[in-house]
Coordinates of C-alpha atoms in Angstrom, one line a residue:
X1 CA 62.8 -172.4 -109.2
X2 CA 66.5 -172.2 -108.8
X3 CA 68.0 -168.9 -110.0
X4 CA 71.5 -167.4 -109.6
X5 CA 70.7 -164.4 -107.4
X6 CA 72.9 -161.5 -106.5
X7 CA 73.7 -161.8 -102.8
X8 CA 74.3 -158.1 -102.4
X9 CA 71.9 -155.9 -100.6
X10 CA 72.1 -152.5 -102.3
X11 CA 70.6 -149.3 -101.0
X12 CA 67.9 -147.6 -103.2
X13 CA 70.5 -145.4 -104.9
X14 CA 72.8 -148.3 -105.6
X15 CA 70.2 -150.4 -107.5
X16 CA 70.9 -150.7 -111.3
X17 CA 68.7 -149.0 -113.8
X18 CA 66.9 -152.3 -114.7
X19 CA 66.9 -155.6 -112.8
X20 CA 64.9 -158.6 -111.7
X21 CA 63.8 -159.6 -108.2
X22 CA 63.1 -163.2 -107.3
X23 CA 59.8 -163.2 -105.4
X24 CA 60.6 -166.4 -103.4
X25 CA 58.4 -165.3 -100.5
X26 CA 55.5 -164.3 -102.6
X27 CA 52.3 -166.3 -103.0
X28 CA 48.6 -166.1 -103.6
X29 CA 45.2 -167.2 -102.4
X30 CA 42.9 -168.4 -105.2
X31 CA 39.1 -168.3 -105.2
X32 CA 37.2 -170.1 -107.9
X33 CA 33.7 -171.4 -108.5
X34 CA 30.2 -170.1 -109.3
X35 CA 30.0 -167.7 -106.3
X36 CA 33.6 -166.7 -106.1
X37 CA 32.9 -163.0 -106.7
X38 CA 29.8 -162.8 -104.6
X39 CA 31.6 -164.5 -101.7
X40 CA 34.8 -162.4 -101.9
X41 CA 32.8 -159.2 -102.1
X42 CA 31.4 -159.8 -98.6
X43 CA 34.9 -160.5 -97.2
X44 CA 37.3 -157.8 -98.4
X45 CA 37.5 -154.0 -98.4
X46 CA 37.8 -153.5 -102.2
X47 CA 34.9 -153.7 -104.7
X48 CA 35.4 -157.1 -106.2
X49 CA 32.4 -156.6 -108.5
X50 CA 34.4 -153.9 -110.3
X51 CA 37.2 -156.4 -111.1
X52 CA 37.9 -157.3 -114.7
X53 CA 40.4 -159.4 -116.6
X54 CA 42.6 -156.3 -117.0
X55 CA 42.1 -154.7 -113.7
X56 CA 44.3 -154.6 -110.6
X57 CA 42.7 -153.9 -107.2
X58 CA 44.3 -153.3 -103.8
X59 CA 42.4 -154.5 -100.8
X60 CA 42.5 -155.9 -97.3
X61 CA 40.9 -159.0 -95.7
X62 CA 39.7 -158.2 -92.1
X63 CA 38.2 -160.1 -89.2
X64 CA 34.8 -159.1 -87.8
X65 CA 36.5 -156.4 -85.7
X66 CA 38.1 -154.8 -88.7
X67 CA 41.6 -156.0 -88.0
X68 CA 43.6 -156.9 -91.1
X69 CA 44.6 -160.5 -91.8
X70 CA 46.3 -159.6 -95.1
X71 CA 46.8 -156.8 -97.6
X72 CA 46.7 -158.1 -101.2
X73 CA 46.6 -157.2 -104.9
X74 CA 43.7 -158.7 -106.6
X75 CA 43.9 -160.0 -110.2
X76 CA 42.0 -162.5 -112.3
X77 CA 43.7 -165.5 -113.8
X78 CA 42.3 -168.7 -115.4
X79 CA 38.7 -167.7 -114.3
X80 CA 39.8 -167.4 -110.7
X81 CA 40.5 -164.5 -108.3
X82 CA 44.1 -164.3 -107.1
X83 CA 45.0 -162.4 -104.0
X84 CA 48.7 -161.7 -104.4
X85 CA 50.6 -161.3 -101.1
X86 CA 53.6 -162.4 -99.0
X87 CA 53.4 -166.1 -98.1
X88 CA 53.7 -165.0 -94.4
X89 CA 50.2 -163.5 -94.4
X90 CA 48.5 -166.3 -96.3
X91 CA 47.7 -168.8 -93.5
X92 CA 45.6 -166.6 -91.3
X93 CA 43.7 -165.1 -94.2
X94 CA 43.2 -168.5 -95.9
X95 CA 41.8 -170.1 -92.7
X96 CA 39.3 -167.3 -92.2
X97 CA 38.2 -167.3 -95.8
X98 CA 37.7 -171.1 -95.7
X99 CA 35.8 -170.9 -92.4
X100 CA 32.9 -168.9 -94.0
X101 CA 33.4 -170.3 -97.5
X102 CA 31.8 -173.6 -96.7
X103 CA 28.4 -171.8 -97.1
X104 CA 29.1 -170.7 -100.6
X105 CA 29.8 -172.3 -104.0
X106 CA 33.5 -171.4 -104.0
X107 CA 36.8 -173.2 -103.8
X108 CA 39.5 -171.5 -101.7
X109 CA 43.1 -172.6 -101.6
X110 CA 46.7 -171.4 -101.7
X111 CA 48.0 -171.2 -105.3
X112 CA 50.2 -174.0 -106.3
X113 CA 52.7 -174.5 -109.1
X114 CA 53.0 -170.8 -109.7
X115 CA 56.3 -168.8 -109.7
X116 CA 56.6 -165.0 -109.3
X117 CA 59.4 -162.7 -110.4
X118 CA 59.5 -158.9 -110.7
X119 CA 61.1 -156.8 -113.5
X120 CA 61.9 -153.3 -112.4
X121 CA 63.4 -150.2 -113.9
X122 CA 63.8 -147.8 -116.7
X123 CA 64.1 -150.4 -119.5
X124 CA 61.5 -152.8 -118.1
X125 CA 58.7 -152.0 -120.5
X126 CA 61.1 -152.1 -123.5
X127 CA 62.5 -155.5 -122.5
X128 CA 59.0 -156.9 -122.0
X129 CA 57.8 -155.7 -125.4
X130 CA 60.6 -157.7 -126.9
X131 CA 59.3 -160.8 -125.2
X132 CA 55.5 -160.4 -125.4
X133 CA 53.0 -159.2 -128.0
X134 CA 51.2 -157.0 -125.4
X135 CA 52.3 -155.6 -122.0
X136 CA 50.2 -154.0 -119.2
X137 CA 50.1 -150.3 -118.4
X138 CA 48.4 -147.9 -116.0
X139 CA 45.1 -148.2 -117.9
X140 CA 45.2 -152.0 -118.2
X141 CA 47.4 -153.1 -115.4
X142 CA 46.9 -156.9 -116.1
X143 CA 47.6 -158.8 -119.3
X144 CA 47.2 -162.5 -119.7
X145 CA 49.2 -164.1 -122.6
X146 CA 48.9 -167.9 -122.7
X147 CA 50.0 -169.1 -119.3
X148 CA 51.7 -165.9 -118.4
X149 CA 50.2 -163.1 -116.3
X150 CA 51.8 -159.7 -116.5
X151 CA 51.0 -157.2 -113.7
X152 CA 52.0 -153.5 -113.9
X153 CA 52.5 -151.5 -110.7
X154 CA 52.6 -147.7 -110.7
X155 CA 55.3 -146.0 -108.7
X156 CA 58.6 -144.1 -108.8
X157 CA 59.8 -146.5 -111.4
X158 CA 58.0 -149.2 -113.5
X159 CA 57.5 -152.5 -111.7
X160 CA 56.1 -155.7 -113.3
X161 CA 55.1 -158.9 -111.5
X162 CA 55.4 -161.9 -113.9
X163 CA 53.5 -165.0 -113.0
X164 CA 53.8 -168.4 -114.6
X165 CA 55.1 -171.9 -114.1
X166 CA 58.7 -172.4 -112.9
X167 CA 60.2 -173.5 -116.2
X168 CA 58.6 -170.6 -118.1
X169 CA 59.9 -168.1 -115.6
X170 CA 63.4 -169.6 -115.6
X171 CA 63.4 -169.4 -119.4
X172 CA 62.3 -165.7 -119.4
X173 CA 65.0 -164.8 -116.8
X174 CA 67.6 -166.4 -119.0
X175 CA 66.4 -164.4 -122.0
X176 CA 66.3 -161.1 -120.2
X177 CA 69.9 -161.6 -118.9
X178 CA 69.6 -159.1 -116.1
X179 CA 70.9 -159.1 -112.5
X180 CA 68.6 -161.0 -110.2
X181 CA 68.2 -159.8 -106.6
X182 CA 66.7 -161.6 -103.6
X183 CA 63.3 -161.0 -102.1
X184 CA 64.7 -158.5 -99.7
X185 CA 65.0 -155.9 -102.5
X186 CA 61.3 -156.3 -103.2
X187 CA 60.6 -155.5 -99.6
X188 CA 62.8 -152.4 -100.0
X189 CA 60.6 -151.3 -102.9
X190 CA 57.4 -152.0 -101.1
X191 CA 58.6 -150.0 -98.1
X192 CA 59.6 -147.0 -100.2
X193 CA 56.2 -147.1 -102.0
X194 CA 54.3 -147.4 -98.7
X195 CA 52.7 -150.7 -99.5
X196 CA 52.1 -152.7 -96.2
X197 CA 54.1 -155.9 -95.6
X198 CA 52.4 -158.2 -93.0
X199 CA 53.5 -161.4 -91.5
X200 CA 52.3 -163.9 -88.9
X201 CA 53.1 -161.6 -86.0
X202 CA 51.6 -158.4 -87.5
X203 CA 48.5 -159.9 -89.1
X204 CA 45.3 -159.2 -87.1
X205 CA 46.6 -156.1 -85.3
X206 CA 45.6 -153.1 -87.5
X207 CA 42.5 -151.6 -89.1
X208 CA 43.0 -150.8 -92.8
X209 CA 43.4 -147.0 -92.3
X210 CA 46.4 -147.7 -90.0
X211 CA 48.0 -149.3 -93.1
X212 CA 47.1 -146.4 -95.4
X213 CA 44.7 -148.5 -97.5
X214 CA 42.3 -145.5 -97.9
X215 CA 45.2 -143.6 -99.6
X216 CA 45.8 -146.5 -102.1
X217 CA 42.1 -146.8 -103.1
X218 CA 42.1 -150.1 -101.2
X219 CA 38.8 -149.4 -99.4
X220 CA 35.4 -149.0 -101.1
X221 CA 33.0 -146.9 -99.0
X222 CA 30.1 -147.5 -101.3
X223 CA 30.2 -151.3 -102.0
X224 CA 27.9 -152.5 -99.2
X225 CA 28.6 -154.9 -96.3
X226 CA 31.7 -156.9 -95.8
X227 CA 33.4 -158.4 -92.8
X228 CA 34.7 -155.6 -90.5
X229 CA 33.0 -152.8 -92.4
X230 CA 31.5 -151.2 -89.3
X231 CA 34.9 -150.6 -87.7
X232 CA 36.4 -149.4 -91.0
X233 CA 33.5 -146.9 -91.6
X234 CA 33.7 -145.6 -88.1
X235 CA 37.4 -145.0 -88.4
X236 CA 36.8 -143.1 -91.6
X237 CA 33.8 -140.9 -90.8
X238 CA 34.2 -140.4 -87.1
X239 CA 38.0 -139.7 -87.2
X240 CA 38.7 -142.5 -84.7
X241 CA 42.0 -143.5 -86.4
X242 CA 45.1 -141.8 -85.0
X243 CA 47.8 -144.1 -86.5
X244 CA 49.3 -144.4 -90.0
X245 CA 51.9 -146.3 -92.0
X246 CA 55.3 -144.5 -92.5
X247 CA 58.5 -145.2 -94.3
X248 CA 61.6 -144.2 -92.3
X249 CA 65.3 -144.2 -92.9
X250 CA 68.3 -144.6 -90.6
X251 CA 72.0 -145.2 -91.1
X252 CA 73.2 -148.0 -88.8
X253 CA 76.6 -149.2 -87.8
X254 CA 75.3 -152.5 -86.6
X255 CA 72.8 -155.0 -88.0
X256 CA 69.2 -154.3 -87.1
X257 CA 67.5 -157.1 -85.1
X258 CA 64.0 -158.5 -85.4
X259 CA 63.1 -157.4 -81.9
X260 CA 64.7 -153.9 -82.1
X261 CA 62.5 -151.1 -80.8
X262 CA 61.9 -147.7 -82.4
X263 CA 61.9 -145.0 -79.8
X264 CA 60.7 -141.4 -79.8
X265 CA 61.9 -138.5 -77.6
X266 CA 59.5 -137.0 -75.1
X267 CA 61.4 -134.2 -73.2
X268 CA 64.4 -135.8 -71.7
X269 CA 63.0 -139.3 -71.9
X270 CA 62.6 -141.9 -74.7
X271 CA 59.6 -144.2 -75.2
X272 CA 58.5 -146.7 -77.8
X273 CA 57.3 -144.8 -80.9
X274 CA 55.3 -147.5 -82.6
X275 CA 55.6 -150.8 -84.4
X276 CA 58.1 -151.9 -87.0
X277 CA 56.3 -154.0 -89.6
X278 CA 59.3 -154.6 -91.9
X279 CA 62.8 -153.5 -92.6
X280 CA 65.6 -153.7 -95.1
X281 CA 69.2 -153.1 -94.2
X282 CA 71.6 -152.5 -97.1
X283 CA 75.2 -153.6 -97.1
X284 CA 76.3 -150.0 -96.6
X285 CA 74.3 -149.6 -93.4
X286 CA 71.3 -147.7 -95.0
X287 CA 68.3 -149.1 -93.3
X288 CA 64.7 -148.6 -94.4
X289 CA 61.8 -149.2 -92.0
X290 CA 58.1 -149.7 -92.5
X291 CA 56.3 -148.6 -89.3
X292 CA 52.9 -147.8 -87.8
X293 CA 53.1 -144.6 -85.8
X294 CA 50.9 -142.0 -84.2
X295 CA 49.6 -139.6 -87.0
X296 CA 48.9 -136.5 -84.9
X297 CA 51.3 -133.9 -86.4
X298 CA 55.0 -133.7 -86.9
X299 CA 56.9 -136.8 -86.1
X300 CA 59.1 -136.5 -83.0
X301 CA 62.9 -137.2 -82.9
X302 CA 63.4 -141.0 -83.1
X303 CA 66.1 -143.5 -82.8
X304 CA 66.7 -147.3 -82.6
X305 CA 66.8 -148.1 -78.9
X306 CA 69.7 -150.5 -79.2
X307 CA 71.8 -148.0 -81.2
X308 CA 71.3 -144.7 -79.3
X309 CA 73.4 -142.5 -81.6
X310 CA 71.1 -143.2 -84.6
X311 CA 68.8 -140.6 -86.1
X312 CA 65.7 -141.8 -87.9
X313 CA 64.1 -139.6 -90.6
X314 CA 60.8 -139.8 -92.4
X315 CA 60.7 -140.6 -96.1
X316 CA 58.2 -139.3 -98.6
X317 CA 55.5 -141.6 -99.8
X318 CA 53.9 -141.6 -103.3
X319 CA 50.4 -140.8 -101.9
X320 CA 48.9 -138.3 -99.4
X321 CA 47.2 -139.1 -96.1
X322 CA 45.4 -135.8 -96.2
X323 CA 41.6 -136.1 -96.3
X324 CA 39.4 -133.7 -98.3

């Protein structure tokens, strides 16, 4: 799909009231067949058996040690389960699912011939209502109309993922006549909402609680056995997990680099604070970081190691990590 995208990288406050985001780096794993639900139920953290045509589930796919291959949003489309996620996390998860899938009546593959675009902002629902006879909401987050899947995401502002073939998406974009931003803006929104972004380098390094999956209802503790469950349960009930996902902000004079290190102050010294999973740097220098850090009290003073004058601040997330 070739769209005319806005090459600007705005900060959160600079985004227009309503806009589109081209999800060029977005994809999905599909599972279909007689035992698709039974098989997937034993592989992921969410309760697949509770999934319906209108539901949206958040979940993680782990290895036997409870380390996360991918974090996904699960919907149903054309009698198949779709695990929506960045393309960068698909390969490892797909290979693992296929490895055990040979013993079940299920077909597992990367989704082909589908395009994804996001509609975001104050007027998003009104604009969708003008295009479709029904739109999703918080009670029914997924609506299927012909070949189009509409997915509603709760958050600070309405977000809709629209899934269809390339030509249909292109026609809709033309009809909506809104500014179209690049995939980076979607990453910015995911960072601000505390939804994990994994890639080839970060896949397989964290248990679900380190990515805040329990705070997003992404882990069922009543569903029964699944791959990695023993580790996940131990982290939850024995308090073994000491790390969590955070959204941070820093104003930078120079461009952030992929290998930049986040440091924390310990007395007169500085040491690595944790891992940077993803980042978005706006044209005005506002930089938003998604990180995994120690979760043992107030965050220490932090900086970007290569830019020692920087001051990193914690951003509020739309959920709580406090346990009852």
